[in-house]
Tab-separated table of C-alpha atoms and ligand atoms in Angstrom:
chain	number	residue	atom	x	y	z
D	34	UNK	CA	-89.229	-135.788	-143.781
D	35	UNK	CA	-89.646	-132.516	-144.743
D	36	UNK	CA	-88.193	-129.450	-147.530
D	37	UNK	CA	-87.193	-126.064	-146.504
D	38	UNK	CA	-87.785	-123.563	-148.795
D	39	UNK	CA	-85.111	-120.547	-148.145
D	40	UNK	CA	-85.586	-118.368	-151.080
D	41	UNK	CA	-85.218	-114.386	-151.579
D	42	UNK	CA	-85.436	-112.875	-154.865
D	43	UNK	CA	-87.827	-115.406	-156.098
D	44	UNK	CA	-91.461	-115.494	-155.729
D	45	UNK	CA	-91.296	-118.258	-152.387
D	46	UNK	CA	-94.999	-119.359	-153.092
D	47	UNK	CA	-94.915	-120.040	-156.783
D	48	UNK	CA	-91.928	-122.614	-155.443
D	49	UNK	CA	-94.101	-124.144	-152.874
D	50	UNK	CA	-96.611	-124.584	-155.091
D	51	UNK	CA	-94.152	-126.336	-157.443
D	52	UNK	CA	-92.087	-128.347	-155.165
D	53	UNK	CA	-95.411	-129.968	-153.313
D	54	UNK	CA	-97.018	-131.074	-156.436
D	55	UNK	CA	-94.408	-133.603	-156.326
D	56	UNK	CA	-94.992	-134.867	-152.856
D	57	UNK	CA	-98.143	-135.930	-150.888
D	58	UNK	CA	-96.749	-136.756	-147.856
D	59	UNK	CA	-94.015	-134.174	-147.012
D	60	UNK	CA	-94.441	-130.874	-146.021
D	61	UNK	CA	-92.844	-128.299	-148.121
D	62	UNK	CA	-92.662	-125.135	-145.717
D	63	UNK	CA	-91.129	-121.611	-146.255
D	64	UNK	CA	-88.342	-120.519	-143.998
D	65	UNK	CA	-88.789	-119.034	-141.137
D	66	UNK	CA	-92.590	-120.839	-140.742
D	67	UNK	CA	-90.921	-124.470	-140.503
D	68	UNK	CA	-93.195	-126.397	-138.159
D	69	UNK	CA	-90.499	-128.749	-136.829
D	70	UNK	CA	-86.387	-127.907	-137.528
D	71	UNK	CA	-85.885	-132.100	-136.790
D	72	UNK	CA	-88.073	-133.024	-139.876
D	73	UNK	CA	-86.206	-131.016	-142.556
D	74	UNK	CA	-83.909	-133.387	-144.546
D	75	UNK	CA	-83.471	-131.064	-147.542
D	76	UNK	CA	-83.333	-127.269	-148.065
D	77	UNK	CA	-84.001	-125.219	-151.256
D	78	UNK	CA	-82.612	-121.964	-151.336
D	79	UNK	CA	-81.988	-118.956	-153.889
D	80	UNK	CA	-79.929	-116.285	-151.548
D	81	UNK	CA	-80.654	-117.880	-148.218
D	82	UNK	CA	-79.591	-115.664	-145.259
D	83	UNK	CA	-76.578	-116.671	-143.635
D	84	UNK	CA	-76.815	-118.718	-140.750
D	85	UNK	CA	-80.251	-119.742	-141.312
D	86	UNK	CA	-79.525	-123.535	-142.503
D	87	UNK	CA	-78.218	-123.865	-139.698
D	88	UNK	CA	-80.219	-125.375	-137.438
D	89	UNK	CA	-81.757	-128.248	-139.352
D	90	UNK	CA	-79.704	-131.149	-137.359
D	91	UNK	CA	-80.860	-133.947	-140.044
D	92	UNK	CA	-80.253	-131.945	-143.288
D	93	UNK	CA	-79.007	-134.341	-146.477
D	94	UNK	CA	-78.780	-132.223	-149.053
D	95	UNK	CA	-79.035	-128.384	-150.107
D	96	UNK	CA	-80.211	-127.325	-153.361
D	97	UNK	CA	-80.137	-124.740	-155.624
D	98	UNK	CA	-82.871	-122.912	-157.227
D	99	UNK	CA	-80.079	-122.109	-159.936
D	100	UNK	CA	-77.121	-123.478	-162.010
D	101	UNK	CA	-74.796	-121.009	-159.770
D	102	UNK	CA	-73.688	-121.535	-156.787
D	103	UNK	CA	-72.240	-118.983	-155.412
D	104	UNK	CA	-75.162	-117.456	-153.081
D	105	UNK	CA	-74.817	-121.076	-151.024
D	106	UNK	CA	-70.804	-120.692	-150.845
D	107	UNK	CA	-71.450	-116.959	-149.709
D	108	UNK	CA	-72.588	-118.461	-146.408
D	109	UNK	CA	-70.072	-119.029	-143.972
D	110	UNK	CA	-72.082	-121.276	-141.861
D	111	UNK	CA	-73.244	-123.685	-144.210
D	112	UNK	CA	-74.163	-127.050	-143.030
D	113	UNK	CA	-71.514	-129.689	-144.386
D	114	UNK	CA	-73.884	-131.310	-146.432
D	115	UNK	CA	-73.866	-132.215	-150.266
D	116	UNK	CA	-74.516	-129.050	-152.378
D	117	UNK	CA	-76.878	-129.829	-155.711
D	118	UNK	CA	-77.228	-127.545	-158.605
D	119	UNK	CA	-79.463	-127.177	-161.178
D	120	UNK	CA	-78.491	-128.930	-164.304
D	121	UNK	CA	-81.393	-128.858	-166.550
D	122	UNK	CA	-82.580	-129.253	-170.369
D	123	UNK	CA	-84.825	-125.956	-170.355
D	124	UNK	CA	-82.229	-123.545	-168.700
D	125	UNK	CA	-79.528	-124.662	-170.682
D	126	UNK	CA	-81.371	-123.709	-174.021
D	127	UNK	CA	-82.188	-120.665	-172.882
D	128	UNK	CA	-78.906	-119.485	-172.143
D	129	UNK	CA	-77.913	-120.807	-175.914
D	130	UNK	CA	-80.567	-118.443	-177.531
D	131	UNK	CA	-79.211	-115.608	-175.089
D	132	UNK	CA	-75.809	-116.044	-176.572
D	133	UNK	CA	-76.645	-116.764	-180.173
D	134	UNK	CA	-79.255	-114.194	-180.257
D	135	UNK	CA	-76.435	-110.943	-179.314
D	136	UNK	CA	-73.531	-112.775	-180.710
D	137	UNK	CA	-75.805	-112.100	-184.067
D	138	UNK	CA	-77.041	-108.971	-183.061
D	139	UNK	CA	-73.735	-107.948	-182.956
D	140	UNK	CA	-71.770	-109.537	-186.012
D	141	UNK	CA	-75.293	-107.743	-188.058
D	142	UNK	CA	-74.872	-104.505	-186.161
D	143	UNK	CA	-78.580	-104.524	-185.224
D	144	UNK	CA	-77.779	-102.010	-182.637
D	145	UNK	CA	-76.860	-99.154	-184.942
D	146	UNK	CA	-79.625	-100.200	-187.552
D	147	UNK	CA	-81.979	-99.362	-184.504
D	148	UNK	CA	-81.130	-96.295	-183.808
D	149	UNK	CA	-80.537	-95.610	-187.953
D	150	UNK	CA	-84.296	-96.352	-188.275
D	151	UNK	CA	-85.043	-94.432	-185.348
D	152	UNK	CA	-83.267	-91.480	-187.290
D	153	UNK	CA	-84.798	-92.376	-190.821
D	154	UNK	CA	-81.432	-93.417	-192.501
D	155	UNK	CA	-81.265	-95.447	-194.996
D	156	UNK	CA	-77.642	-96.534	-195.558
D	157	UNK	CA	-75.783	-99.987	-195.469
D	158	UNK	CA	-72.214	-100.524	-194.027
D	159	UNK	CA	-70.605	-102.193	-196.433
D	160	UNK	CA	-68.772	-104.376	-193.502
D	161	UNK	CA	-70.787	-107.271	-193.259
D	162	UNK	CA	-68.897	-109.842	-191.887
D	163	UNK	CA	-69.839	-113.679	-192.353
D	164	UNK	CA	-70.213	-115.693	-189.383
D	165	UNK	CA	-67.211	-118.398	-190.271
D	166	UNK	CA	-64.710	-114.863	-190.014
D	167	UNK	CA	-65.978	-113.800	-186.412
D	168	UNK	CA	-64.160	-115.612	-183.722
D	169	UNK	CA	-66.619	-115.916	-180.601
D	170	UNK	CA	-64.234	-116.927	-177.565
D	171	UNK	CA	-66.440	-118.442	-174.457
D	172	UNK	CA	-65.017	-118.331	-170.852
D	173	UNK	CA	-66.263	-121.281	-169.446
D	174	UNK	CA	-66.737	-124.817	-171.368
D	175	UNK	CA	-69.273	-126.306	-168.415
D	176	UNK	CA	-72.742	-127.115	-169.256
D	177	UNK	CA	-73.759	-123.930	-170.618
D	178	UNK	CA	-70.851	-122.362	-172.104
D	179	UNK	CA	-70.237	-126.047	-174.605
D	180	UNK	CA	-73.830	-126.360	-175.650
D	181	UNK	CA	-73.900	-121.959	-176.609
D	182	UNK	CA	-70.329	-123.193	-178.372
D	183	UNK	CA	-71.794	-126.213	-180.607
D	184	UNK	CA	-75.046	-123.822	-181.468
D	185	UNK	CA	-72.944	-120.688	-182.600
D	186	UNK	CA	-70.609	-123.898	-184.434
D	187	UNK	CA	-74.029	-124.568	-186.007
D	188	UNK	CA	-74.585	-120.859	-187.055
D	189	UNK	CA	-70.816	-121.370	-188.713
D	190	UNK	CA	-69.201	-118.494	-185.893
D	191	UNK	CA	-65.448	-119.577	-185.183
D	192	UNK	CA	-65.589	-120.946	-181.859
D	193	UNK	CA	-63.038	-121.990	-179.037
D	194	UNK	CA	-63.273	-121.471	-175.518
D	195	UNK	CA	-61.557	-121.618	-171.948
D	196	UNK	CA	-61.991	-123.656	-168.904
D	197	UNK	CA	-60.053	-124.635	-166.113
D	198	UNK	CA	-58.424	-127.878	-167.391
D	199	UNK	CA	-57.486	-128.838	-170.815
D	200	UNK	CA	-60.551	-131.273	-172.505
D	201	UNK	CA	-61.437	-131.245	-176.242
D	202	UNK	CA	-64.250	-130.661	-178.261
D	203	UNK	CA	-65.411	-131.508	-181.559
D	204	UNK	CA	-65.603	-128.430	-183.664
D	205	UNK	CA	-64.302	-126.220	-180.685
D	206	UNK	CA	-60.934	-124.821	-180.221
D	207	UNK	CA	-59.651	-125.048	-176.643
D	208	UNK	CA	-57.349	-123.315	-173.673
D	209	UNK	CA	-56.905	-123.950	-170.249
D	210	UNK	CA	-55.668	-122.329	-167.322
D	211	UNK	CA	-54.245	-118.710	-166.742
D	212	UNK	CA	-51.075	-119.861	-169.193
D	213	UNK	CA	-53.389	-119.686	-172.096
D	214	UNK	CA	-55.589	-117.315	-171.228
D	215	UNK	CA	-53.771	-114.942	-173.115
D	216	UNK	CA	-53.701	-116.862	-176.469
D	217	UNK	CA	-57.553	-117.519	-175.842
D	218	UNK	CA	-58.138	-113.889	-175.735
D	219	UNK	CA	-56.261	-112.570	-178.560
D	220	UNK	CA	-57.941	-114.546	-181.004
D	221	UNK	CA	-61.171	-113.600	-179.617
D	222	UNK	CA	-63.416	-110.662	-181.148
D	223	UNK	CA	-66.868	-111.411	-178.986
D	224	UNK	CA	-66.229	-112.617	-175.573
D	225	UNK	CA	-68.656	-114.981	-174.083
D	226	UNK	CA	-68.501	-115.153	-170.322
D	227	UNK	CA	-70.457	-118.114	-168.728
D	228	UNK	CA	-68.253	-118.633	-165.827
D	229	UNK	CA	-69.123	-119.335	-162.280
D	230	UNK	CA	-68.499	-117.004	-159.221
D	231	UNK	CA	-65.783	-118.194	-157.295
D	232	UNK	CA	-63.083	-116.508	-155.172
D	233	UNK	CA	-60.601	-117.811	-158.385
D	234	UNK	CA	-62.783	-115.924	-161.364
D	235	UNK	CA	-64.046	-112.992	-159.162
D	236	UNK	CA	-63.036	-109.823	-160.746
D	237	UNK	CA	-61.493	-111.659	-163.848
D	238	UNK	CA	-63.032	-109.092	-166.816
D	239	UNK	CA	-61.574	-105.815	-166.275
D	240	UNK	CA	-59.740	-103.669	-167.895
D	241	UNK	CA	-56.162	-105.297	-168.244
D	242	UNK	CA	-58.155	-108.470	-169.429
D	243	UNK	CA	-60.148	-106.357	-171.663
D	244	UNK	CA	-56.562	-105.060	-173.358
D	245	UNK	CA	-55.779	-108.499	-174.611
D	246	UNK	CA	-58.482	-108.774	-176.918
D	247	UNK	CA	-58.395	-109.658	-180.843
D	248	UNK	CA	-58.405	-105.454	-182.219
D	249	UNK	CA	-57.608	-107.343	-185.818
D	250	UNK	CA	-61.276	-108.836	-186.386
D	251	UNK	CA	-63.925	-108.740	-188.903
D	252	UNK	CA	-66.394	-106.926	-185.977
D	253	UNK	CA	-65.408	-103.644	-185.580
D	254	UNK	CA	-63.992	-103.793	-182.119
D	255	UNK	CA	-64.106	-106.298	-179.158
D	256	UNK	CA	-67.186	-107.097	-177.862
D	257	UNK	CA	-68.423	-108.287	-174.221
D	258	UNK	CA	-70.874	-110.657	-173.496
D	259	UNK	CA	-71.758	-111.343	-169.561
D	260	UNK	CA	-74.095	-113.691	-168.207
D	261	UNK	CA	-71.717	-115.330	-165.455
D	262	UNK	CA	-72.364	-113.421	-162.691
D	263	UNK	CA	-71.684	-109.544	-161.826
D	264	UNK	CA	-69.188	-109.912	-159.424
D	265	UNK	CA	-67.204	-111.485	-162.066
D	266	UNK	CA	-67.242	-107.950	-163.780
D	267	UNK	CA	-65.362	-104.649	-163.049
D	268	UNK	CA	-68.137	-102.129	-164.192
D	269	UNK	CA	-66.018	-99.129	-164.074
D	270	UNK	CA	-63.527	-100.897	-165.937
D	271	UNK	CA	-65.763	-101.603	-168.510
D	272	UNK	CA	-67.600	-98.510	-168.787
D	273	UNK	CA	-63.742	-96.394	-169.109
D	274	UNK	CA	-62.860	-99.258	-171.678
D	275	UNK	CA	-66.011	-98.249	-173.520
D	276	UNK	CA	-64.830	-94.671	-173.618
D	277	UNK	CA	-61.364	-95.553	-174.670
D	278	UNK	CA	-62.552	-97.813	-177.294
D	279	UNK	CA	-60.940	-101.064	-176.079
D	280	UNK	CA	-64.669	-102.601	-175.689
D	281	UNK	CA	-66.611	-101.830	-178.798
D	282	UNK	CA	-69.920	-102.939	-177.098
D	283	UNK	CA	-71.026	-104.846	-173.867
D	284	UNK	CA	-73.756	-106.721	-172.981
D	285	UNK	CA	-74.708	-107.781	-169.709
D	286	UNK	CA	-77.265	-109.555	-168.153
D	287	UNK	CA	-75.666	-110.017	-164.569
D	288	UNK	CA	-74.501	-107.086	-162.311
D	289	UNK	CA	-71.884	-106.415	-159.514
D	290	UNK	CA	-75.549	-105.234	-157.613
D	291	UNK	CA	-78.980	-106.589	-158.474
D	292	UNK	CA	-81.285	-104.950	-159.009
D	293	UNK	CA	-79.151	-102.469	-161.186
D	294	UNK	CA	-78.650	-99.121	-159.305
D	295	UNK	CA	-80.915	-96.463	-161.101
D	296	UNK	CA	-77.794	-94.361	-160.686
D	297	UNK	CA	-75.498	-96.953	-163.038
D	298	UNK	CA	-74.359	-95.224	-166.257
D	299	UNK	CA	-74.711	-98.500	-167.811
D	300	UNK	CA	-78.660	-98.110	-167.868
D	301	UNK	CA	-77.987	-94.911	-170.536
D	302	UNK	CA	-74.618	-95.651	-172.096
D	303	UNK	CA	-75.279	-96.079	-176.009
D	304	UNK	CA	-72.818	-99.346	-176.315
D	305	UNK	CA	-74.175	-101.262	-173.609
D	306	UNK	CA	-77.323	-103.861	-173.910
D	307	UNK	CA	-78.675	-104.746	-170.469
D	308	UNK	CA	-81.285	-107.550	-169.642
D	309	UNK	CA	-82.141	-108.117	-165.938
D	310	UNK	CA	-80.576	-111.233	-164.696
D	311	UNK	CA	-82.601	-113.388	-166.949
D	312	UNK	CA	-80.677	-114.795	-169.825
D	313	UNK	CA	-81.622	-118.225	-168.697
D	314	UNK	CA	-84.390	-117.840	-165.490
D	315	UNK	CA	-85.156	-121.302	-163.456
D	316	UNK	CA	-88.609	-122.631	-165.297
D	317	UNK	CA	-89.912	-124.111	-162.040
D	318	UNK	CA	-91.978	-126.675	-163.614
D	319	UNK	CA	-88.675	-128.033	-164.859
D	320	UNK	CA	-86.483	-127.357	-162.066
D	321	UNK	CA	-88.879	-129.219	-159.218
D	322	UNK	CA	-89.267	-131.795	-161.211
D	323	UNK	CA	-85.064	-132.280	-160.923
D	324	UNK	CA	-85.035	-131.735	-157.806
D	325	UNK	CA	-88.202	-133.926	-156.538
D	326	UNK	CA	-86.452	-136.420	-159.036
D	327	UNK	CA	-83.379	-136.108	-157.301
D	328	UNK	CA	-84.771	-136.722	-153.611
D	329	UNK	CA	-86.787	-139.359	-154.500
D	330	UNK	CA	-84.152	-141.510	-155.958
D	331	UNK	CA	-81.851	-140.684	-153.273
D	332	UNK	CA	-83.976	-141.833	-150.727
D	333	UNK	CA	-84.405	-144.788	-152.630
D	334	UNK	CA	-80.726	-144.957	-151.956
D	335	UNK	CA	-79.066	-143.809	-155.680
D	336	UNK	CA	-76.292	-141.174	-155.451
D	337	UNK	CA	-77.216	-137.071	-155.829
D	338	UNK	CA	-76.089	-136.104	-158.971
D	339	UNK	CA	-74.779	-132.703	-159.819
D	340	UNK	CA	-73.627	-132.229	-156.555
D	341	UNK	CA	-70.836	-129.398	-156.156
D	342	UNK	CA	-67.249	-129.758	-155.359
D	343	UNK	CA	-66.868	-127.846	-151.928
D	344	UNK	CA	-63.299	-126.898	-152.678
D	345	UNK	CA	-63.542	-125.685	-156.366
D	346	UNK	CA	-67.095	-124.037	-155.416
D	347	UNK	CA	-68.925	-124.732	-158.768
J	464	NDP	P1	-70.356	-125.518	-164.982
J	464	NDP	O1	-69.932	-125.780	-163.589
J	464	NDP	O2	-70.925	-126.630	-165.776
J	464	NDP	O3	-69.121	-124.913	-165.811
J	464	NDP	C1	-68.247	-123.976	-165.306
J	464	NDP	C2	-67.106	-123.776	-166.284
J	464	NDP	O4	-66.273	-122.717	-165.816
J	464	NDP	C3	-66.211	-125.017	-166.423
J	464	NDP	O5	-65.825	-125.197	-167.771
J	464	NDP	C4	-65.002	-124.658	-165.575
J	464	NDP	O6	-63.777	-125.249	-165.973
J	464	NDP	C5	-64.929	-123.159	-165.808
J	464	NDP	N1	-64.171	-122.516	-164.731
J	464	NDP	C6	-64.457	-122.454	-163.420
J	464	NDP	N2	-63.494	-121.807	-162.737
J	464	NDP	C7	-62.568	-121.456	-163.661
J	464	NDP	C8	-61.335	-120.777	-163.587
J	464	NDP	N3	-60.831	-120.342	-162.438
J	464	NDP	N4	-60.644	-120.589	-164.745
J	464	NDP	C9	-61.121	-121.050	-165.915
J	464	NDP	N5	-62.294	-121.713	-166.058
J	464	NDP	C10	-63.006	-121.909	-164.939
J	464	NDP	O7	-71.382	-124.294	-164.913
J	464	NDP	P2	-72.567	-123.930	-165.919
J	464	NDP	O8	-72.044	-123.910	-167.287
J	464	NDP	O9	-73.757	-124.773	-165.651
J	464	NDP	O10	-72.945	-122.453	-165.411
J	464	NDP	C11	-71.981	-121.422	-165.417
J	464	NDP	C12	-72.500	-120.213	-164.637
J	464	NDP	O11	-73.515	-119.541	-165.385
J	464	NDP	C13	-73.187	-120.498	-163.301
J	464	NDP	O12	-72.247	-120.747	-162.289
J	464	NDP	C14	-73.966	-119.228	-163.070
J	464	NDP	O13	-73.175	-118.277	-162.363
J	464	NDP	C15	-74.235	-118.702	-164.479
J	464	NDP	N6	-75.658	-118.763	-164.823
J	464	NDP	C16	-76.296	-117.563	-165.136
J	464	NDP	C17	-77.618	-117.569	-165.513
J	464	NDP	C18	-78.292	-116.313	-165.935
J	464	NDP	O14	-79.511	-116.316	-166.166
J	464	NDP	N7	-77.582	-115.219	-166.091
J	464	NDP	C19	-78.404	-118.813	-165.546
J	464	NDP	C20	-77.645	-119.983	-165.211
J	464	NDP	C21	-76.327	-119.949	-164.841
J	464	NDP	P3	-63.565	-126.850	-165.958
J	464	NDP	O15	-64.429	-127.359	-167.087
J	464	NDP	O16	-62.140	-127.004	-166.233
J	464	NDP	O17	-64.036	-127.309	-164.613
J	465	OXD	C1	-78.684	-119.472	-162.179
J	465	OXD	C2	-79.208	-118.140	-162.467
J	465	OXD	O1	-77.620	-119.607	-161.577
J	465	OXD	O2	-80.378	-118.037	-162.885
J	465	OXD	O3	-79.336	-120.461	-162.585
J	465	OXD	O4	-78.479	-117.159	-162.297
């Protein structure tokens, strides 16, 4: 038995190093050096190049280096073999103290107390909102987006968000479906987006989407929060919506290209916050432990867990 490591965009070594801590026995080689295709049983991949899973004939199982799945999915050769993602303690806080962190930055208008200081001005808007009256709306209500929900709840923010199918949640107000998106997004002030990439959600935040948001709220205008991923965003949409004043602010931490273009206008407009694709990055301590957990126990014949449904593609 052996891994394959297929990973670009991440340092490959620093993962080798990781994943064969956890075994003594098993190679853990980086794609395209794989000694012998017939001995690879699992595959690890962040971006793999198309094609190039192909030719392991006793594959099991392909994992992800990330929660998202989408850069497996983009691959229209992949092996018919179980798809894992990450689901993991670490990442998931992080992305909670992404959201928290600008949902506050924004209800405090920390952004124009910046650039006050910056100019010397001393002066306090008298619109200070409390949490309880600004109503954070979260697309997505999967691992992330419930446990950035129940820690804004915490903070006292009004929460509800919007998933696929109906479920409920303690504390959390929810819609489901494209019939109540709508409803969702006119009570909203601070959109959350923590959805995943598929050909369904591609797209879905532009500027007709943007319209529907709450213009009634305690903030002083809608704003966007993205850590999904970039495709799910229309950037020219957002940047005109920014001009029109139908976004009051965005931030983004994903982008329809990575790395950002130096050319973007997002990189200098004065109502967008950008962070590089690292709202909640893979801790790979963490993340090969999961996943040397996961092959151990399923060669000691226990199910995969987290493994993605092919047809939904998340
Ligand atoms: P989950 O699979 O646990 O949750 C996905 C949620 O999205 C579910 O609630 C699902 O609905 C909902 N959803 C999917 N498709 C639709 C749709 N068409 N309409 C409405 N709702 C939909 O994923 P995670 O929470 O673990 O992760 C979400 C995404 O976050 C990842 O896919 C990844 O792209 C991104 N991410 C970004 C990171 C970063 O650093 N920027 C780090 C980690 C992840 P339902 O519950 O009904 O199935
Ligand atoms: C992920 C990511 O999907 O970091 O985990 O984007």
């Amino acid at each position: 038995m052996s891994l394959a490591l297929h990973i670009n965009g991440m340092d490959s070594d620093l993962w080798q190093a990781h994943l064969a801590a956890q075994w003594h026995d098993s190679p853990v080689e980086i794609w395209p050096a794989i000694t012998d295709p017939n001995a690879v049983e699992y595959a690890v991949t962040w971006r793999h190049q198309a094609g190039s899973l192909g030719h392991y004939r006793n594959l099991r199982a392909i994992f992800s280096l990330g929660a998202g799945v989408d850069h497996i999915f983009a691959d229209p050769q992949l092996p018919d073999v179980p798809v894992v993602r990450v689901v993991d303690g670490d990442l998931t806080g992080r992305m909670s103290e992404w959201v928290v962190m600008h949902c506050l930055m924004h209800m405090r208008q920390q952004r124009m107390y910046d650039w006050q200081q910056s100019e010397r001005i001393w002066a306090s808007d008298p619109l200070q909102p409390a949490a309880q009256d600004v109503r954070v709306g979260i697309m997505g209500l999967g691992v992330l987006g419930q446990d950035a929900g129940h820690k804004l709840k915490t903070i006292g923010f009004n929460v509800a968000g919007w998933a696929r199918r109906p479920r409920q949640l303690s504390g959390i107000e929810t819609y489901a479906g494209a019939g109540e998106l709508d409803a969702f997004l006119a009570r909203t002030d601070i959109l959350v987006c923590l959805l995943p990439l598929t050909p369904e959600t591609r797209g879905i935040l532009n500027a007709s989407l943007f319209e529907k948001l709450a213009r009634d709220g305690a903030v002083p205008g809608p704003v966007l929060l993205n850590a999904g991923r970039g495709q799910l965003q229309v950037e020219a949409d957002i940047l005109e919506s920014l001009e029109s004043g139908v976004l009051r602010a965005a931030v983004l931490d994903v982008f329809e290209q990575e790395p950002l273009p130096q050319e973007s206008e997002l990189w200098h407009h004065p109502a967008v916050t950008i962070s590089p694709h690292n709202a909640a990055i893979s801790n790979p301590q963490a993340i090969a432990a999961f996943i040397a957990g996961q092959i151990k126990a399923f060669q000691a014949g226990a199910p995969l867990t987290h493994v993605v449904d092919r047809a939904r593609q998340y």
